[in-house]
Amino acid sequence: MLNVINLLRKSQNDSVDDEHLMNMYELLFHHYPDPVYILDVDGHIIASNSASKILCGKKVRNIQQFIANCVPQPYIPTTLDHYTKAVNGEYQQYHSVHILKDGQLMDTSVQLQPLFNQNEIFGVVLLISDVTEMEAQKAILSKLEMNVHNVEELVDIGTWDFDIVENQALWSDHMYTLFDLDVNEVPTYEKVYERIHPDDRENFDSHYKKAIEEKSTFSISYRIMKKDGSERVLNQYADVLLDENRRPVRMIGTSHDITEQVQIQTKMEEQEEHVKKIYNNLDAGIWSMDVRENKVLFTSTGIESISGYTSREFVEGSIVWADLIYSDDLPYYHSRQETLSTAKPPKGRYRITHKNGSIRWIEDNTIPVFDHEGALIRLDGIITDVTEQIKSEEAMAHLAYHDYLTGLPNRRMFENELGDLLESARILQKPFAVLYIDMDGFKRINDTLGHLKGDLLLKEISNRLRENTPDIDLVARMGGDEFTILLRHIRDTEEAVSFAQRLITSLEEPFFISDYELFVTASIGMTVYPIDGEDSETLISRADTALYRAKEMGKNNFQIYTSSMNIESYKLFQLEKDLRKAIKNNELLLHYQPKVDTKTGRLLGAEALIRWQHPEWGIVSPHEFIPIAEENGLIIPITDWVIQTVCEQVKEWERSNVRAVPVSINMSPKRFLRNDWMQTMLNIIKETGVNPSLLDLEITESVLIQNEDSFISSVETLKEIGIQFSLDDFGTGFSSLLYLKKFNVDTVKIDRSFIRDYLNESDAEITKSIIRLAHGLHLNVVAEGVETEDQRNFLEKQGCDIIQGYLFSKPVPPEDFLAYLRKPVLSTEQTQPLIPVEERREVFRIDFTYPLSADMTIASVNGKQAFVGTTEVLVENIGPGGLRFLTHLRLPVSPGINFDFHTHILGESVSLPGKIVWKKEQGADFFLYGVQFILIPSEQPKLTKLLNKLSMEVVKTPTPEGCSFITMDGIEYLTIKMTK
């Protein structure tokens, strides 16, 4: 080393100190990657670096030994020639081949650099570079050498040389790209610092200062901010160079964009951490056992968390796995072990007793290993603790078959239990009962006190049902406030009836919820197997039907399905199910009944009356479905639909160039319970563009009582834009004069009941008083339900302003009402008188003096059997082809509905199936229907013979013996029966 320093000192004219020369030596011999030799003028090798060890197989001391051992024979003359020229002071660079330590040949590039001191050669530096691959890729490398900038971009590395004293750097082109600096800018520390992410600046500055202070290598990764706001991660490496006084003067280094590498590394670390967490929390024990030695070979540490015993205890044999098996599961475990000698059993689950005494469920997956002769030699397996999984599965099973709120069995479990009970009941021929329960008044409490209180009440109801039901029987919640009870063992129907009565009584007791004393009652529908059905669907459906009958009968009672459901109840039950689809399916429609001047008959207005065009029951009256809508909350969207439709219709009439008249709309009291009722009205008026003065809202006194405070301001707002208000059914409620005054209505309507009984002295006086009172308050008076000229004359005499009723017109479709608008003076002649219905059968018929009583039922609807009781109807005439009957029921003319009529004729019990083929209104509340029989050919002659005999008997007397004749007017008879 001293010889080298002396030579280097000569090259520096002795102007540098030894320390500086030592630095140069380190750079040459410890950092340079290629072989380097330093020779004096006599050819002695003074020094060589560590890279030179790859050449030759022997240590060489001079140029002659080097050439002899390291240069192949063909290249020796060339080598000597170039060396001679170098010793004579000429720099030499040439290609050659050298021999490596292992005897392989290496293509090389050789440089011979003469060393001068005052123009005198004192030595030569021999530099040998490996160009084996370079020769193979010479074309590519030459291109890369021509553009170092492209290389830097390719590897995202920039090189730089920073002058610490001058605070200036010399950058490669790619450094400018990395830092988003213009190539004309002089890089300074401050400009680099500005680009560094604010969170990394302090760390960068600390490393930078430490490197200068300690004269050490500078290596750091940090983030920079690009001009577009994106972040990149750089890895920076630098060496600190010192001057002759060992002061830091320069930094030489590289900056490498490692953003993608960091991202990949981060993801790998996250994945590694994720796997590590899974592994650390893996609750599984892996084990292996030598069967021939009956010795445990290995168990993983996971076995300890599963069993409480260590791997060592199992391996040493101080604890045996079979000793941990729960006693009830030992037979299963032993039978499983027996199969291992021949085959791999499926995964099995059994229980063990943990060291701490707890019972744990484990899943055992054992794999038998056999030798080449088929003998079992080893068992390998994995044991997993599945205790929590078992608990979860049990919890999920519980949730699947139990109600989340009350904990009772749910509909699914009830239906499964009912199916199982049916199977055993068919075999044992034992009766049982199904009770369908609906809580009366729950919706009111839920809406008033909120759902939280409602849920608490449902829990208490569930508890009371459970407390009053034998443990052997099943109580289930079907949803909402509906429950079912399955009485599995009853002796007879009376036992089920007795239970239902006790249950109703128990539910009448108050419930105490959060300081509230709440009262609800129950309506119960009941079916009994096998009397009321022999399958699940029939029993549940009929119990639901009986429940509806119980609610119709005033609630807080029970009804057994058997013979309890008449046609009217059945129809209402079907309507309730279908009403929700009526608006969506465009089944609702409006008819308009004229309001006329009592004296002149001039059209002054109309009342919009809703109808339902049911696909099976035909036109359904609002008297039938509006109460249903009030009960289930559908009255809100139905009322809004009526308002919208009326406004659109009035606007359409205006476009028809006729003078439109005000149309009154019946407003449900429940609609006013919603705060948005007035805004909804205003929005519809604005949307349709209708004139508000053509709208008249009919309200009842109950609306005024329930909404007094909030209603006044809303009424005033609507009256300001021209809407009128009528008080409907006046005289049937509280009839408070205070309300008439306070709410400033425009019109009062006299209820039809007073008009119908106007000849009754008390009713006549009430009607007179209402008219005088209204006129005294400057209100208009409308009398509805006017059907005769006598009624009109009475009202005209009392000064009634407007009348409405069948006398002038029944409610008609919009297109028919348009004709009234075109000719606005109506006459009573327009109303067709009730005339006898034309007989449509060609065969003979028997007209009765008095109506014949018959029990009618619905046999089937669209081919599906209907389980319905009977309703009394009155047959007015009959023939071999059909009959005509009178009833208060509104029935459809539908080919899909088959009826059955049962009566007694001349002492014989007769059942006559048929379809309704025509209908006609008989006044406001009754209907005539024509029926065509559906008889098989063998029944027709028998019926014809019986009717021929009857025709002869009715000539003798209008009421032959053995027949169910009613000896009074049919309408009068049905009216009396309806009012009972």
PDB file of N, CA and C in Angstrom, residues 248-314:
ATOM      1  N   PRO A 248     -16.595  18.058   5.037  1.00  0.00           N
ATOM      2  CA  PRO A 248     -17.538  17.638   3.969  1.00  0.00           C
ATOM      3  C   PRO A 248     -17.706  18.745   2.944  1.00  0.00           C
ATOM      4  N   VAL A 249     -17.454  18.414   1.709  1.00  0.00           N
ATOM      5  CA  VAL A 249     -17.582  19.421   0.651  1.00  0.00           C
ATOM      6  C   VAL A 249     -18.574  18.992  -0.434  1.00  0.00           C
ATOM      7  N   ARG A 250     -18.750  17.676  -0.590  1.00  0.00           N
ATOM      8  CA  ARG A 250     -19.634  17.203  -1.664  1.00  0.00           C
ATOM      9  C   ARG A 250     -20.398  15.954  -1.215  1.00  0.00           C
ATOM     10  N   MET A 251     -21.540  15.763  -1.876  1.00  0.00           N
ATOM     11  CA  MET A 251     -22.286  14.512  -1.758  1.00  0.00           C
ATOM     12  C   MET A 251     -22.518  13.977  -3.165  1.00  0.00           C
ATOM     13  N   ILE A 252     -22.194  12.711  -3.332  1.00  0.00           N
ATOM     14  CA  ILE A 252     -22.439  12.069  -4.625  1.00  0.00           C
ATOM     15  C   ILE A 252     -23.402  10.915  -4.375  1.00  0.00           C
ATOM     16  N   GLY A 253     -24.490  10.876  -5.131  1.00  0.00           N
ATOM     17  CA  GLY A 253     -25.452   9.822  -4.857  1.00  0.00           C
ATOM     18  C   GLY A 253     -26.466   9.585  -5.955  1.00  0.00           C
ATOM     19  N   THR A 254     -27.420   8.756  -5.618  1.00  0.00           N
ATOM     20  CA  THR A 254     -28.505   8.408  -6.547  1.00  0.00           C
ATOM     21  C   THR A 254     -29.845   8.584  -5.840  1.00  0.00           C
ATOM     22  N   SER A 255     -30.877   8.851  -6.647  1.00  0.00           N
ATOM     23  CA  SER A 255     -32.262   8.910  -6.163  1.00  0.00           C
ATOM     24  C   SER A 255     -33.089   7.963  -7.021  1.00  0.00           C
ATOM     25  N   HIS A 256     -33.765   7.039  -6.347  1.00  0.00           N
ATOM     26  CA  HIS A 256     -34.477   5.967  -7.052  1.00  0.00           C
ATOM     27  C   HIS A 256     -35.962   6.032  -6.684  1.00  0.00           C
ATOM     28  N   ASP A 257     -36.832   6.106  -7.712  1.00  0.00           N
ATOM     29  CA  ASP A 257     -38.281   6.102  -7.477  1.00  0.00           C
ATOM     30  C   ASP A 257     -38.718   4.678  -7.142  1.00  0.00           C
ATOM     31  N   ILE A 258     -39.154   4.488  -5.888  1.00  0.00           N
ATOM     32  CA  ILE A 258     -39.543   3.134  -5.427  1.00  0.00           C
ATOM     33  C   ILE A 258     -41.030   3.091  -5.057  1.00  0.00           C
ATOM     34  N   THR A 259     -41.837   3.995  -5.643  1.00  0.00           N
ATOM     35  CA  THR A 259     -43.261   4.070  -5.277  1.00  0.00           C
ATOM     36  C   THR A 259     -43.961   2.733  -5.448  1.00  0.00           C
ATOM     37  N   GLU A 260     -43.811   2.135  -6.622  1.00  0.00           N
ATOM     38  CA  GLU A 260     -44.485   0.865  -6.879  1.00  0.00           C
ATOM     39  C   GLU A 260     -43.980  -0.228  -5.951  1.00  0.00           C
ATOM     40  N   GLN A 261     -42.665  -0.228  -5.694  1.00  0.00           N
ATOM     41  CA  GLN A 261     -42.112  -1.232  -4.802  1.00  0.00           C
ATOM     42  C   GLN A 261     -42.698  -1.092  -3.393  1.00  0.00           C
ATOM     43  N   VAL A 262     -42.835   0.174  -2.935  1.00  0.00           N
ATOM     44  CA  VAL A 262     -43.399   0.419  -1.607  1.00  0.00           C
ATOM     45  C   VAL A 262     -44.853  -0.058  -1.546  1.00  0.00           C
ATOM     46  N   GLN A 263     -45.592   0.239  -2.623  1.00  0.00           N
ATOM     47  CA  GLN A 263     -46.992  -0.190  -2.656  1.00  0.00           C
ATOM     48  C   GLN A 263     -47.098  -1.713  -2.603  1.00  0.00           C
ATOM     49  N   ILE A 264     -46.252  -2.359  -3.390  1.00  0.00           N
ATOM     50  CA  ILE A 264     -46.267  -3.827  -3.389  1.00  0.00           C
ATOM     51  C   ILE A 264     -45.867  -4.356  -2.025  1.00  0.00           C
ATOM     52  N   GLN A 265     -44.817  -3.734  -1.470  1.00  0.00           N
ATOM     53  CA  GLN A 265     -44.341  -4.171  -0.160  1.00  0.00           C
ATOM     54  C   GLN A 265     -45.421  -3.992   0.907  1.00  0.00           C
ATOM     55  N   THR A 266     -46.137  -2.845   0.826  1.00  0.00           N
ATOM     56  CA  THR A 266     -47.196  -2.574   1.802  1.00  0.00           C
ATOM     57  C   THR A 266     -48.294  -3.631   1.712  1.00  0.00           C
ATOM     58  N   LYS A 267     -48.681  -3.954   0.474  1.00  0.00           N
ATOM     59  CA  LYS A 267     -49.713  -4.979   0.295  1.00  0.00           C
ATOM     60  C   LYS A 267     -49.227  -6.332   0.800  1.00  0.00           C
ATOM     61  N   MET A 268     -47.956  -6.620   0.510  1.00  0.00           N
ATOM     62  CA  MET A 268     -47.423  -7.894   0.972  1.00  0.00           C
ATOM     63  C   MET A 268     -47.396  -7.952   2.496  1.00  0.00           C
ATOM     64  N   GLU A 269     -47.025  -6.827   3.104  1.00  0.00           N
ATOM     65  CA  GLU A 269     -46.992  -6.788   4.572  1.00  0.00           C
ATOM     66  C   GLU A 269     -48.387  -6.942   5.157  1.00  0.00           C
ATOM     67  N   GLU A 270     -49.388  -6.283   4.480  1.00  0.00           N
ATOM     68  CA  GLU A 270     -50.759  -6.411   4.958  1.00  0.00           C
ATOM     69  C   GLU A 270     -51.238  -7.856   4.852  1.00  0.00           C
ATOM     70  N   GLN A 271     -50.907  -8.475   3.694  1.00  0.00           N
ATOM     71  CA  GLN A 271     -51.306  -9.869   3.518  1.00  0.00           C
ATOM     72  C   GLN A 271     -50.589 -10.770   4.517  1.00  0.00           C
ATOM     73  N   GLU A 272     -49.310 -10.479   4.713  1.00  0.00           N
ATOM     74  CA  GLU A 272     -48.534 -11.272   5.656  1.00  0.00           C
ATOM     75  C   GLU A 272     -49.099 -11.143   7.065  1.00  0.00           C
ATOM     76  N   GLU A 273     -49.507  -9.894   7.417  1.00  0.00           N
ATOM     77  CA  GLU A 273     -50.079  -9.668   8.729  1.00  0.00           C
ATOM     78  C   GLU A 273     -51.423 -10.375   8.859  1.00  0.00           C
ATOM     79  N   HIS A 274     -52.176 -10.359   7.753  1.00  0.00           N
ATOM     80  CA  HIS A 274     -53.484 -11.020   7.758  1.00  0.00           C
ATOM     81  C   HIS A 274     -53.320 -12.528   7.963  1.00  0.00           C
ATOM     82  N   VAL A 275     -52.393 -13.115   7.196  1.00  0.00           N
ATOM     83  CA  VAL A 275     -52.135 -14.550   7.338  1.00  0.00           C
ATOM     84  C   VAL A 275     -51.655 -14.864   8.741  1.00  0.00           C
ATOM     85  N   LYS A 276     -50.800 -13.967   9.258  1.00  0.00           N
ATOM     86  CA  LYS A 276     -50.253 -14.175  10.596  1.00  0.00           C
ATOM     87  C   LYS A 276     -51.374 -14.181  11.640  1.00  0.00           C
ATOM     88  N   LYS A 277     -52.332 -13.235  11.487  1.00  0.00           N
ATOM     89  CA  LYS A 277     -53.450 -13.187  12.429  1.00  0.00           C
ATOM     90  C   LYS A 277     -54.277 -14.459  12.357  1.00  0.00           C
ATOM     91  N   ILE A 278     -54.524 -14.919  11.122  1.00  0.00           N
ATOM     92  CA  ILE A 278     -55.297 -16.155  10.967  1.00  0.00           C
ATOM     93  C   ILE A 278     -54.569 -17.316  11.629  1.00  0.00           C
ATOM     94  N   TYR A 279     -53.280 -17.392  11.339  1.00  0.00           N
ATOM     95  CA  TYR A 279     -52.497 -18.490  11.899  1.00  0.00           C
ATOM     96  C   TYR A 279     -52.480 -18.428  13.419  1.00  0.00           C
ATOM     97  N   ASN A 280     -52.283 -17.214  13.964  1.00  0.00           N
ATOM     98  CA  ASN A 280     -52.207 -17.070  15.423  1.00  0.00           C
ATOM     99  C   ASN A 280     -53.524 -17.388  16.103  1.00  0.00           C
ATOM    100  N   ASN A 281     -54.628 -17.227  15.355  1.00  0.00           N
ATOM    101  CA  ASN A 281     -55.940 -17.461  15.963  1.00  0.00           C
ATOM    102  C   ASN A 281     -56.581 -18.770  15.501  1.00  0.00           C
ATOM    103  N   LEU A 282     -55.827 -19.560  14.776  1.00  0.00           N
ATOM    104  CA  LEU A 282     -56.355 -20.816  14.277  1.00  0.00           C
ATOM    105  C   LEU A 282     -56.566 -21.780  15.435  1.00  0.00           C
ATOM    106  N   ASP A 283     -57.823 -22.124  15.673  1.00  0.00           N
ATOM    107  CA  ASP A 283     -58.161 -22.988  16.802  1.00  0.00           C
ATOM    108  C   ASP A 283     -58.242 -24.430  16.316  1.00  0.00           C
ATOM    109  N   ALA A 284     -57.087 -24.985  15.957  1.00  0.00           N
ATOM    110  CA  ALA A 284     -57.047 -26.345  15.432  1.00  0.00           C
ATOM    111  C   ALA A 284     -55.832 -27.064  15.988  1.00  0.00           C
ATOM    112  N   GLY A 285     -55.991 -28.350  16.222  1.00  0.00           N
ATOM    113  CA  GLY A 285     -54.881 -29.182  16.665  1.00  0.00           C
ATOM    114  C   GLY A 285     -54.552 -30.204  15.602  1.00  0.00           C
ATOM    115  N   ILE A 286     -53.286 -30.248  15.203  1.00  0.00           N
ATOM    116  CA  ILE A 286     -52.831 -31.201  14.185  1.00  0.00           C
ATOM    117  C   ILE A 286     -52.017 -32.275  14.901  1.00  0.00           C
ATOM    118  N   TRP A 287     -52.286 -33.529  14.579  1.00  0.00           N
ATOM    119  CA  TRP A 287     -51.636 -34.608  15.314  1.00  0.00           C
ATOM    120  C   TRP A 287     -51.339 -35.792  14.412  1.00  0.00           C
ATOM    121  N   SER A 288     -50.424 -36.624  14.886  1.00  0.00           N
ATOM    122  CA  SER A 288     -50.064 -37.844  14.159  1.00  0.00           C
ATOM    123  C   SER A 288     -49.763 -38.934  15.184  1.00  0.00           C
ATOM    124  N   MET A 289     -50.168 -40.166  14.862  1.00  0.00           N
ATOM    125  CA  MET A 289     -50.024 -41.264  15.824  1.00  0.00           C
ATOM    126  C   MET A 289     -49.560 -42.536  15.119  1.00  0.00           C
ATOM    127  N   ASP A 290     -48.547 -43.193  15.698  1.00  0.00           N
ATOM    128  CA  ASP A 290     -48.069 -44.489  15.211  1.00  0.00           C
ATOM    129  C   ASP A 290     -48.994 -45.569  15.795  1.00  0.00           C
ATOM    130  N   VAL A 291     -49.741 -46.212  14.908  1.00  0.00           N
ATOM    131  CA  VAL A 291     -50.731 -47.185  15.362  1.00  0.00           C
ATOM    132  C   VAL A 291     -50.054 -48.440  15.906  1.00  0.00           C
ATOM    133  N   ARG A 292     -48.970 -48.875  15.247  1.00  0.00           N
ATOM    134  CA  ARG A 292     -48.314 -50.107  15.668  1.00  0.00           C
ATOM    135  C   ARG A 292     -47.693 -49.956  17.059  1.00  0.00           C
ATOM    136  N   GLU A 293     -47.157 -48.772  17.346  1.00  0.00           N
ATOM    137  CA  GLU A 293     -46.541 -48.514  18.644  1.00  0.00           C
ATOM    138  C   GLU A 293     -47.542 -47.928  19.643  1.00  0.00           C
ATOM    139  N   ASN A 294     -48.761 -47.579  19.107  1.00  0.00           N
ATOM    140  CA  ASN A 294     -49.777 -46.924  19.933  1.00  0.00           C
ATOM    141  C   ASN A 294     -49.183 -45.712  20.659  1.00  0.00           C
ATOM    142  N   LYS A 295     -48.491 -44.911  19.862  1.00  0.00           N
ATOM    143  CA  LYS A 295     -47.762 -43.775  20.418  1.00  0.00           C
ATOM    144  C   LYS A 295     -48.060 -42.520  19.611  1.00  0.00           C
ATOM    145  N   VAL A 296     -48.316 -41.431  20.312  1.00  0.00           N
ATOM    146  CA  VAL A 296     -48.530 -40.142  19.651  1.00  0.00           C
ATOM    147  C   VAL A 296     -47.183 -39.610  19.190  1.00  0.00           C
ATOM    148  N   LEU A 297     -47.071 -39.358  17.914  1.00  0.00           N
ATOM    149  CA  LEU A 297     -45.813 -38.860  17.355  1.00  0.00           C
ATOM    150  C   LEU A 297     -45.701 -37.342  17.444  1.00  0.00           C
ATOM    151  N   PHE A 298     -46.834 -36.670  17.284  1.00  0.00           N
ATOM    152  CA  PHE A 298     -46.766 -35.210  17.210  1.00  0.00           C
ATOM    153  C   PHE A 298     -48.149 -34.618  17.448  1.00  0.00           C
ATOM    154  N   THR A 299     -48.211 -33.489  18.127  1.00  0.00           N
ATOM    155  CA  THR A 299     -49.422 -32.652  18.193  1.00  0.00           C
ATOM    156  C   THR A 299     -48.991 -31.203  18.134  1.00  0.00           C
ATOM    157  N   SER A 300     -49.782 -30.404  17.454  1.00  0.00           N
ATOM    158  CA  SER A 300     -49.461 -28.969  17.374  1.00  0.00           C
ATOM    159  C   SER A 300     -49.909 -28.271  18.653  1.00  0.00           C
ATOM    160  N   THR A 301     -49.435 -27.037  18.822  1.00  0.00           N
ATOM    161  CA  THR A 301     -49.769 -26.294  20.040  1.00  0.00           C
ATOM    162  C   THR A 301     -51.251 -25.958  20.127  1.00  0.00           C
ATOM    163  N   GLY A 302     -51.950 -26.041  18.979  1.00  0.00           N
ATOM    164  CA  GLY A 302     -53.382 -25.732  18.999  1.00  0.00           C
ATOM    165  C   GLY A 302     -54.184 -26.694  19.848  1.00  0.00           C
ATOM    166  N   ILE A 303     -53.618 -27.857  20.132  1.00  0.00           N
ATOM    167  CA  ILE A 303     -54.347 -28.851  20.914  1.00  0.00           C
ATOM    168  C   ILE A 303     -54.592 -28.362  22.332  1.00  0.00           C
ATOM    169  N   GLU A 304     -53.705 -27.475  22.824  1.00  0.00           N
ATOM    170  CA  GLU A 304     -53.831 -27.019  24.206  1.00  0.00           C
ATOM    171  C   GLU A 304     -55.059 -26.139  24.391  1.00  0.00           C
ATOM    172  N   SER A 305     -55.323 -25.220  23.449  1.00  0.00           N
ATOM    173  CA  SER A 305     -56.493 -24.359  23.582  1.00  0.00           C
ATOM    174  C   SER A 305     -57.785 -25.157  23.448  1.00  0.00           C
ATOM    175  N   ILE A 306     -57.724 -26.291  22.724  1.00  0.00           N
ATOM    176  CA  ILE A 306     -58.917 -27.105  22.527  1.00  0.00           C
ATOM    177  C   ILE A 306     -59.214 -27.961  23.761  1.00  0.00           C
ATOM    178  N   SER A 307     -58.167 -28.592  24.293  1.00  0.00           N
ATOM    179  CA  SER A 307     -58.380 -29.564  25.373  1.00  0.00           C
ATOM    180  C   SER A 307     -57.924 -29.083  26.740  1.00  0.00           C
ATOM    181  N   GLY A 308     -57.016 -28.104  26.767  1.00  0.00           N
ATOM    182  CA  GLY A 308     -56.453 -27.653  28.036  1.00  0.00           C
ATOM    183  C   GLY A 308     -55.181 -28.386  28.403  1.00  0.00           C
ATOM    184  N   TYR A 309     -54.840 -29.452  27.636  1.00  0.00           N
ATOM    185  CA  TYR A 309     -53.625 -30.219  27.893  1.00  0.00           C
ATOM    186  C   TYR A 309     -52.575 -29.876  26.845  1.00  0.00           C
ATOM    187  N   THR A 310     -51.270 -29.947  27.235  1.00  0.00           N
ATOM    188  CA  THR A 310     -50.193 -29.546  26.343  1.00  0.00           C
ATOM    189  C   THR A 310     -49.849 -30.660  25.365  1.00  0.00           C
ATOM    190  N   SER A 311     -49.143 -30.273  24.308  1.00  0.00           N
ATOM    191  CA  SER A 311     -48.675 -31.251  23.320  1.00  0.00           C
ATOM    192  C   SER A 311     -47.779 -32.286  23.991  1.00  0.00           C
ATOM    193  N   ARG A 312     -46.947 -31.837  24.913  1.00  0.00           N
ATOM    194  CA  ARG A 312     -46.006 -32.737  25.596  1.00  0.00           C
ATOM    195  C   ARG A 312     -46.738 -33.835  26.361  1.00  0.00           C
ATOM    196  N   GLU A 313     -47.859 -33.486  27.003  1.00  0.00           N
ATOM    197  CA  GLU A 313     -48.614 -34.473  27.764  1.00  0.00           C
ATOM    198  C   GLU A 313     -49.167 -35.579  26.868  1.00  0.00           C
ATOM    199  N   PHE A 314     -49.575 -35.197  25.660  1.00  0.00           N
ATOM    200  CA  PHE A 314     -50.082 -36.210  24.725  1.00  0.00           C
ATOM    201  C   PHE A 314     -48.949 -37.065  24.188  1.00  0.00           C
TER     202      PHE A 314
END
